[in-house]
């Protein structure tokens, strides 16, 4: 991970990109855990996204051999990551959030997986809660035909239910490994997303192009919940709702999009009625308007994405779920929407 470790002209196999915005207090844990990796054929690039907390000065003093790519302002998670990917070298690119710590075998296990499966475009491991290390944060990403991504196993106790390697929908941008040839083939993260769902969008594009994702449970990392996302406040909710529109429009094949319209409609109704209850209806409406305004640009991107598709609907049905896993399934959306509408109408009549 250090400058000067590799002979001149020799690139490390992996470039580890760590985007950071006002994360000085978090970087010590993330960088120290990278320093302890058994697999050592990598360099680390911290992309500072316009921090005002002295992060760049801290990195210069404490981690002088870590490369720092300092941006003048916050350009968003997706753009910051892309600048790091472009600045890095090597066969693979690892993305790692600053609010994480990784096990000593994390990177080596992910590299071994991509070495073993040349048709895989990415690999991701098991994320555990930093404070409660018996609880799962994510065992890779899933996707549903309701337009709703999810973190597999989120909140569950880790009792071995995700201990088998397998093919899954996608890798989280907060801690995964990507094959550089895959990034070159289908493109980097969509910078129009700014933040939120850009990793799910990339995973969908990769799957459509026939580049699979390998889940590697032996690659373990720990995530401090909401250490970064809590700083965004309402902006995070706005971006999530806005980007959900682009995620579906860009990536759903035409037949799948038509068949999914009822599910997408019920999901939109649930979002709207939930927003009416929690007072965020105006925010959600602004997000949807922004998504619709961007539709011409999104549809231009869709043409390129669908033109590169190499898989059929049968394959997609093996990795995109018909329903959300867990006790509260998306099949219950119609009942929840009807119940909330009744409550809203009865309240307005009082």
Coordinates of N, CA, C and O in Angstrom, one line a residue, residues 36-168:
X36 N -2.3 -4.0 7.6 CA -2.1 -5.4 8.1 C -2.5 -6.5 7.2 O -2.5 -7.7 7.6
X37 N -2.8 -6.2 5.9 CA -3.2 -7.2 5.0 C -2.0 -8.2 4.7 O -0.9 -7.8 4.5
X38 N -2.4 -9.5 4.7 CA -1.4 -10.5 4.3 C -1.0 -10.4 2.8 O 0.1 -10.6 2.5
X39 N -2.0 -10.1 2.0 CA -1.8 -9.9 0.6 C -1.2 -8.4 0.5 O -1.9 -7.5 0.9
X40 N 0.0 -8.3 -0.1 CA 0.6 -7.0 -0.1 C 0.8 -6.3 -1.4 O 1.4 -5.2 -1.5
X41 N 0.4 -7.0 -2.5 CA 0.6 -6.5 -3.8 C -0.4 -5.4 -4.2 O -1.2 -5.6 -5.1
X42 N -0.4 -4.3 -3.5 CA -1.4 -3.3 -3.7 C -0.9 -1.9 -3.3 O 0.1 -1.8 -2.5
X43 N -1.5 -0.9 -3.8 CA -1.3 0.5 -3.3 C -2.6 1.1 -2.9 O -3.7 0.7 -3.4
X44 N -2.5 2.1 -2.1 CA -3.8 2.7 -1.6 C -3.8 4.2 -2.1 O -2.8 4.9 -2.0
X45 N -4.9 4.6 -2.6 CA -5.2 6.0 -3.0 C -6.4 6.5 -2.2 O -7.5 6.0 -2.4
X46 N -6.2 7.5 -1.4 CA -7.3 8.2 -0.8 C -7.7 9.4 -1.6 O -6.9 10.2 -1.9
X47 N -9.0 9.4 -2.0 CA -9.5 10.5 -2.8 C -10.2 11.4 -1.8 O -11.3 11.0 -1.3
X48 N -9.6 12.5 -1.5 CA -10.3 13.4 -0.5 C -11.2 14.3 -1.3 O -10.9 15.1 -2.2
X49 N -12.5 14.3 -0.9 CA -13.6 14.9 -1.7 C -13.9 16.3 -1.1 O -15.0 16.6 -0.8
X50 N -12.9 17.1 -1.1 CA -13.1 18.5 -0.6 C -13.3 18.7 0.8 O -14.1 19.5 1.3
X51 N -12.6 17.9 1.6 CA -12.7 17.9 3.1 C -12.3 19.3 3.7 O -11.4 19.9 3.1
X52 N -12.9 19.6 4.8 CA -12.6 20.8 5.5 C -12.1 20.6 6.9 O -12.0 21.5 7.8
X53 N -11.8 19.3 7.2 CA -11.5 18.9 8.6 C -10.0 18.6 8.8 O -9.6 18.0 9.8
X54 N -9.2 19.0 7.8 CA -7.7 18.7 7.9 C -7.3 17.4 7.5 O -6.2 16.9 7.8
X55 N -8.2 16.7 6.8 CA -7.9 15.3 6.3 C -6.6 15.2 5.5 O -5.7 14.3 5.7
X56 N -6.4 16.1 4.6 CA -5.2 16.1 3.7 C -4.0 16.2 4.5 O -3.0 15.5 4.3
X57 N -4.0 17.2 5.4 CA -2.8 17.4 6.2 C -2.5 16.2 7.1 O -1.3 15.8 7.3
X58 N -3.6 15.6 7.7 CA -3.4 14.4 8.5 C -2.8 13.3 7.7 O -1.8 12.6 8.2
X59 N -3.3 13.1 6.5 CA -2.7 12.0 5.7 C -1.3 12.2 5.3 O -0.4 11.3 5.3
X60 N -0.9 13.5 5.0 CA 0.5 13.8 4.7 C 1.4 13.5 5.9 O 2.5 13.0 5.7
X61 N 0.9 13.8 7.1 CA 1.8 13.7 8.3 C 1.8 12.2 8.8 O 2.9 11.7 9.1
X62 N 0.6 11.6 8.8 CA 0.5 10.2 9.4 C 0.7 9.1 8.4 O 1.3 8.1 8.7
X63 N 0.3 9.3 7.1 CA 0.4 8.3 6.1 C 1.2 8.8 4.8 O 0.6 9.0 3.8
X64 N 2.4 9.2 5.0 CA 3.1 9.9 3.8 C 3.3 9.0 2.6 O 3.5 9.5 1.5
X65 N 3.2 7.7 2.8 CA 3.4 6.8 1.6 C 2.0 6.4 1.0 O 2.0 5.6 0.0
X66 N 0.9 6.9 1.5 CA -0.4 6.7 0.8 C -0.6 7.8 -0.2 O -0.3 9.0 0.1
X67 N -1.0 7.4 -1.4 CA -1.2 8.5 -2.4 C -2.5 9.2 -2.1 O -3.5 8.6 -1.7
X68 N -2.5 10.5 -2.1 CA -3.7 11.3 -1.9 C -4.0 12.1 -3.1 O -3.2 12.8 -3.7
X69 N -5.3 11.9 -3.5 CA -5.8 12.7 -4.7 C -6.8 13.7 -4.1 O -8.0 13.3 -3.8
X70 N -6.4 14.9 -3.9 CA -7.2 15.9 -3.3 C -8.1 16.7 -4.3 O -7.5 17.3 -5.2
X71 N -9.4 16.7 -4.1 CA -10.3 17.4 -4.9 C -10.7 18.7 -4.3 O -10.7 18.8 -3.0
X72 N -10.9 19.7 -5.1 CA -11.1 21.1 -4.5 C -12.5 21.2 -3.9 O -12.7 22.0 -3.0
X73 N -13.4 20.4 -4.3 CA -14.8 20.4 -3.7 C -15.4 19.0 -3.7 O -14.9 18.1 -4.4
X74 N -16.5 18.9 -3.1 CA -17.2 17.6 -3.1 C -17.9 17.4 -4.4 O -18.9 18.1 -4.8
X75 N -17.4 16.4 -5.2 CA -18.0 16.2 -6.5 C -18.9 14.9 -6.4 O -19.4 14.5 -7.5
X76 N -19.2 14.4 -5.2 CA -20.0 13.2 -5.1 C -19.2 12.0 -5.0 O -18.1 11.9 -5.5
X77 N -19.8 10.9 -4.4 CA -19.2 9.7 -4.2 C -18.7 9.0 -5.5 O -17.6 8.6 -5.7
X78 N -19.6 9.0 -6.5 CA -19.4 8.3 -7.8 C -18.2 9.0 -8.5 O -17.3 8.3 -9.0
X79 N -18.2 10.3 -8.6 CA -17.1 11.0 -9.3 C -15.8 10.8 -8.6 O -14.7 10.7 -9.2
X80 N -15.8 10.9 -7.2 CA -14.6 10.7 -6.4 C -14.0 9.4 -6.7 O -12.8 9.2 -6.8
X81 N -14.8 8.3 -6.6 CA -14.3 7.0 -6.9 C -13.7 6.9 -8.3 O -12.7 6.3 -8.5
X82 N -14.4 7.4 -9.2 CA -13.9 7.4 -10.6 C -12.6 8.0 -10.8 O -11.7 7.5 -11.5
X83 N -12.3 9.2 -10.1 CA -11.0 9.8 -10.2 C -10.0 8.9 -9.5 O -8.8 8.9 -10.0
X84 N -10.3 8.2 -8.5 CA -9.4 7.3 -7.9 C -9.1 6.1 -8.8 O -7.9 5.6 -8.9
X85 N -10.1 5.5 -9.5 CA -9.9 4.4 -10.4 C -9.0 4.9 -11.5 O -8.0 4.1 -11.9
X86 N -9.2 6.1 -12.0 CA -8.4 6.6 -13.1 C -6.9 6.8 -12.7 O -6.0 6.7 -13.5
X87 N -6.8 7.2 -11.4 CA -5.4 7.5 -11.0 C -4.7 6.2 -10.6 O -3.4 6.2 -10.4
X88 N -5.4 5.1 -10.4 CA -4.7 3.9 -9.9 C -4.3 3.0 -11.1 O -4.6 3.3 -12.3
X89 N -3.5 2.0 -10.8 CA -3.0 1.1 -11.8 C -3.3 -0.3 -11.3 O -3.8 -0.6 -10.3
X90 N -3.0 -1.3 -12.2 CA -3.1 -2.7 -11.8 C -4.3 -3.4 -12.4 O -5.1 -2.8 -13.0
X91 N -4.2 -4.7 -12.2 CA -5.3 -5.6 -12.8 C -6.6 -5.4 -12.1 O -7.7 -5.6 -12.8
X92 N -6.6 -5.1 -10.8 CA -7.9 -5.0 -10.1 C -8.0 -3.7 -9.4 O -6.9 -3.0 -9.1
X93 N -9.2 -3.3 -9.1 CA -9.5 -2.1 -8.3 C -10.3 -2.5 -7.1 O -11.4 -3.1 -7.3
X94 N -9.9 -2.1 -5.9 CA -10.7 -2.3 -4.7 C -11.3 -1.0 -4.3 O -10.6 0.0 -4.3
X95 N -12.6 -1.0 -3.9 CA -13.2 0.2 -3.4 C -13.5 0.0 -1.9 O -14.0 -1.1 -1.5
X96 N -13.1 0.9 -1.1 CA -13.3 0.8 0.4 C -13.7 2.1 1.0 O -13.1 3.1 0.8
X97 N -14.8 2.0 1.7 CA -15.3 3.2 2.5 C -14.3 3.5 3.6 O -13.7 2.6 4.2
X98 N -14.3 4.8 4.0 CA -13.4 5.2 5.1 C -13.9 4.8 6.4 O -13.2 4.8 7.4
X99 N -15.2 4.4 6.5 CA -15.8 4.0 7.8 C -15.8 2.5 8.0 O -16.8 1.9 8.5
X100 N -14.8 1.8 7.5 CA -14.7 0.4 7.6 C -13.3 0.0 8.1 O -12.4 0.8 8.1
X101 N -13.3 -1.3 8.6 CA -12.0 -1.9 8.9 C -12.1 -3.3 8.3 O -13.2 -4.0 8.3
X102 N -11.0 -3.8 7.7 CA -11.0 -5.1 7.0 C -10.2 -6.1 7.7 O -9.1 -5.8 8.3
X103 N -10.6 -7.4 7.6 CA -9.8 -8.5 8.2 C -8.5 -8.6 7.4 O -8.4 -8.2 6.3
X104 N -7.6 -9.3 8.0 CA -6.2 -9.4 7.4 C -6.2 -10.1 6.1 O -5.3 -9.9 5.3
X105 N -7.2 -11.0 5.9 CA -7.3 -11.8 4.6 C -8.3 -11.2 3.6 O -8.5 -11.9 2.6
X106 N -8.9 -10.1 3.9 CA -9.9 -9.5 3.1 C -9.5 -9.4 1.6 O -10.2 -10.0 0.7
X107 N -8.5 -8.7 1.4 CA -8.1 -8.4 0.0 C -7.6 -9.7 -0.7 O -7.9 -9.9 -1.9
X108 N -6.8 -10.5 0.0 CA -6.3 -11.7 -0.6 C -7.3 -12.6 -1.0 O -7.3 -13.3 -2.1
X109 N -8.4 -12.8 -0.2 CA -9.5 -13.7 -0.5 C -10.2 -13.2 -1.8 O -10.7 -14.0 -2.6
X110 N -10.4 -11.9 -1.9 CA -11.1 -11.3 -3.1 C -10.3 -11.5 -4.3 O -10.8 -11.9 -5.4
X111 N -9.0 -11.3 -4.2 CA -8.1 -11.5 -5.4 C -8.1 -12.9 -5.8 O -8.2 -13.2 -7.0
X112 N -8.1 -13.8 -4.9 CA -8.1 -15.3 -5.2 C -9.4 -15.7 -5.9 O -9.3 -16.5 -6.8
X113 N -10.5 -15.1 -5.5 CA -11.8 -15.4 -6.2 C -11.8 -14.9 -7.6 O -12.2 -15.7 -8.5
X114 N -11.3 -13.7 -7.9 CA -11.3 -13.2 -9.3 C -10.2 -14.0 -10.1 O -10.4 -14.2 -11.3
X115 N -9.2 -14.4 -9.5 CA -8.2 -15.3 -10.2 C -8.8 -16.6 -10.6 O -8.6 -17.1 -11.7
X116 N -9.7 -17.1 -9.7 CA -10.3 -18.4 -9.9 C -11.4 -18.4 -11.0 O -11.6 -19.3 -11.7
X117 N -12.1 -17.2 -11.0 CA -13.3 -17.1 -11.9 C -13.1 -16.0 -12.9 O -13.4 -14.8 -12.6
X118 N -12.4 -16.2 -14.0 CA -12.1 -15.2 -15.0 C -13.4 -14.5 -15.6 O -13.3 -13.4 -16.2
X119 N -14.5 -15.2 -15.5 CA -15.8 -14.6 -16.0 C -16.4 -13.6 -15.0 O -17.5 -13.0 -15.3
X120 N -15.9 -13.5 -13.8 CA -16.4 -12.6 -12.8 C -15.9 -11.2 -13.0 O -14.7 -11.0 -13.1
X121 N -16.8 -10.2 -13.0 CA -16.3 -8.9 -13.1 C -16.0 -8.2 -11.7 O -15.3 -7.2 -11.6
X122 N -16.6 -8.8 -10.7 CA -16.4 -8.3 -9.3 C -16.5 -9.4 -8.3 O -17.1 -10.4 -8.5
X123 N -16.1 -9.0 -7.1 CA -16.2 -10.0 -5.9 C -16.4 -9.1 -4.7 O -15.9 -8.0 -4.5
X124 N -17.2 -9.7 -3.8 CA -17.5 -9.0 -2.5 C -17.6 -9.9 -1.4 O -17.8 -11.2 -1.6
X125 N -17.3 -9.5 -0.2 CA -17.3 -10.4 1.0 C -18.4 -10.1 2.0 O -19.4 -9.5 1.6
X126 N -18.2 -10.6 3.2 CA -19.2 -10.5 4.2 C -18.9 -9.2 5.0 O -17.8 -9.1 5.6
X127 N -19.9 -8.4 5.2 CA -19.8 -7.2 6.0 C -20.5 -7.4 7.3 O -21.7 -7.7 7.3
X128 N -19.8 -7.2 8.4 CA -20.4 -7.3 9.7 C -20.4 -5.9 10.4 O -19.7 -5.0 10.0
X129 N -21.3 -5.8 11.3 CA -21.5 -4.5 12.1 C -20.2 -4.3 12.9 O -19.7 -5.2 13.6
X130 N -19.7 -3.1 12.9 CA -18.5 -2.8 13.6 C -18.7 -3.0 15.1 O -17.8 -3.5 15.8
X131 N -19.8 -2.6 15.7 CA -20.1 -2.6 17.1 C -20.5 -4.0 17.5 O -20.1 -4.5 18.6
X132 N -21.4 -4.6 16.7 CA -22.0 -5.9 17.0 C -21.5 -6.9 16.0 O -22.1 -7.1 14.9
X133 N -20.4 -7.5 16.2 CA -19.7 -8.3 15.1 C -20.3 -9.6 14.9 O -19.8 -10.4 14.1
X134 N -21.4 -9.9 15.5 CA -22.2 -11.1 15.2 C -23.4 -10.8 14.4 O -24.2 -11.7 14.1
X135 N -23.5 -9.6 14.0 CA -24.7 -9.1 13.2 C -24.2 -8.7 11.8 O -23.2 -8.0 11.6
X136 N -25.0 -9.2 10.8 CA -24.6 -8.9 9.4 C -25.0 -7.6 8.9 O -26.2 -7.1 9.2
X137 N -24.1 -6.9 8.3 CA -24.5 -5.6 7.6 C -24.9 -5.9 6.2 O -25.9 -5.4 5.7
X138 N -24.2 -6.8 5.5 CA -24.5 -7.2 4.1 C -23.7 -8.4 3.7 O -22.5 -8.5 4.1
X139 N -24.3 -9.3 3.0 CA -23.6 -10.4 2.4 C -23.7 -10.2 0.9 O -24.2 -11.1 0.1
X140 N -23.3 -9.1 0.4 CA -23.5 -8.7 -1.0 C -24.8 -8.1 -1.2 O -25.7 -8.0 -0.3
X141 N -25.0 -7.5 -2.4 CA -26.3 -6.8 -2.8 C -27.2 -7.7 -3.6 O -26.8 -8.5 -4.4
X142 N -28.5 -7.5 -3.4 CA -29.5 -8.1 -4.2 C -30.4 -7.1 -4.9 O -30.3 -5.9 -4.6
X143 N -31.2 -7.5 -5.8 CA -32.1 -6.6 -6.5 C -33.4 -7.3 -6.8 O -33.5 -8.5 -6.9
X144 N -34.5 -6.5 -6.8 CA -35.8 -7.1 -7.1 C -36.4 -6.4 -8.3 O -36.0 -5.3 -8.7
X145 N -37.4 -7.1 -8.8 CA -38.2 -6.5 -10.0 C -39.1 -5.4 -9.5 O -39.8 -4.8 -10.3
X146 N -39.2 -5.1 -8.2 CA -39.9 -3.9 -7.7 C -39.0 -2.7 -7.8 O -39.4 -1.6 -7.3
X147 N -37.8 -2.8 -8.4 CA -37.0 -1.6 -8.5 C -36.3 -1.3 -7.2 O -35.7 -0.2 -7.0
X148 N -36.2 -2.3 -6.3 CA -35.7 -2.1 -4.9 C -34.5 -3.0 -4.7 O -34.6 -4.2 -4.6
X149 N -33.3 -2.4 -4.6 CA -32.1 -3.2 -4.2 C -32.2 -3.4 -2.7 O -32.9 -2.8 -1.9
X150 N -31.4 -4.4 -2.2 CA -31.3 -4.7 -0.8 C -30.0 -5.3 -0.5 O -29.3 -5.9 -1.3
X151 N -29.6 -5.2 0.8 CA -28.4 -5.8 1.3 C -28.7 -7.2 1.9 O -29.6 -7.3 2.8
X152 N -28.2 -8.2 1.3 CA -28.5 -9.5 1.7 C -28.2 -9.8 3.2 O -27.1 -9.5 3.6
X153 N -29.2 -10.2 3.9 CA -28.9 -10.6 5.3 C -28.8 -9.4 6.3 O -28.5 -9.6 7.5
X154 N -29.1 -8.2 5.8 CA -28.9 -7.0 6.7 C -29.7 -7.2 8.0 O -30.9 -7.4 8.0
X155 N -29.0 -7.0 9.1 CA -29.6 -7.0 10.4 C -29.7 -8.4 11.0 O -30.0 -8.5 12.2
X156 N -29.4 -9.4 10.3 CA -29.5 -10.8 10.8 C -28.3 -11.1 11.7 O -27.2 -10.7 11.4
X157 N -28.5 -12.0 12.6 CA -27.4 -12.6 13.4 C -26.7 -13.5 12.4 O -27.3 -14.3 11.6
X158 N -25.3 -13.5 12.5 CA -24.5 -14.3 11.6 C -24.4 -15.7 12.3 O -23.6 -15.9 13.1
X159 N -25.2 -16.6 11.8 CA -25.2 -18.0 12.3 C -24.8 -19.0 11.2 O -25.1 -20.2 11.3
X160 N -24.1 -18.5 10.2 CA -23.6 -19.3 9.1 C -24.5 -19.4 7.9 O -24.2 -20.2 7.0
X161 N -25.6 -18.6 7.9 CA -26.5 -18.7 6.7 C -25.9 -18.2 5.5 O -26.4 -18.4 4.4
X162 N -24.8 -17.4 5.6 CA -24.2 -16.8 4.4 C -22.7 -17.2 4.3 O -21.8 -16.4 4.0
X163 N -22.4 -18.5 4.7 CA -21.0 -18.9 4.8 C -20.6 -19.7 3.5 O -19.5 -20.2 3.5
X164 N -21.4 -19.8 2.5 CA -21.1 -20.5 1.3 C -20.8 -19.5 0.2 O -21.6 -18.6 -0.1
X165 N -19.7 -19.7 -0.5 CA -19.4 -18.8 -1.7 C -20.5 -19.1 -2.8 O -21.0 -20.2 -2.9
X166 N -20.9 -18.1 -3.5 CA -21.9 -18.2 -4.5 C -22.0 -17.0 -5.4 O -21.3 -16.0 -5.2
X167 N -22.7 -17.2 -6.5 CA -22.9 -16.1 -7.4 C -24.1 -15.3 -7.0 O -25.1 -15.8 -6.6
X168 N -23.9 -13.9 -6.9 CA -25.0 -13.1 -6.5 C -25.2 -11.9 -7.5 O -24.5 -11.8 -8.5

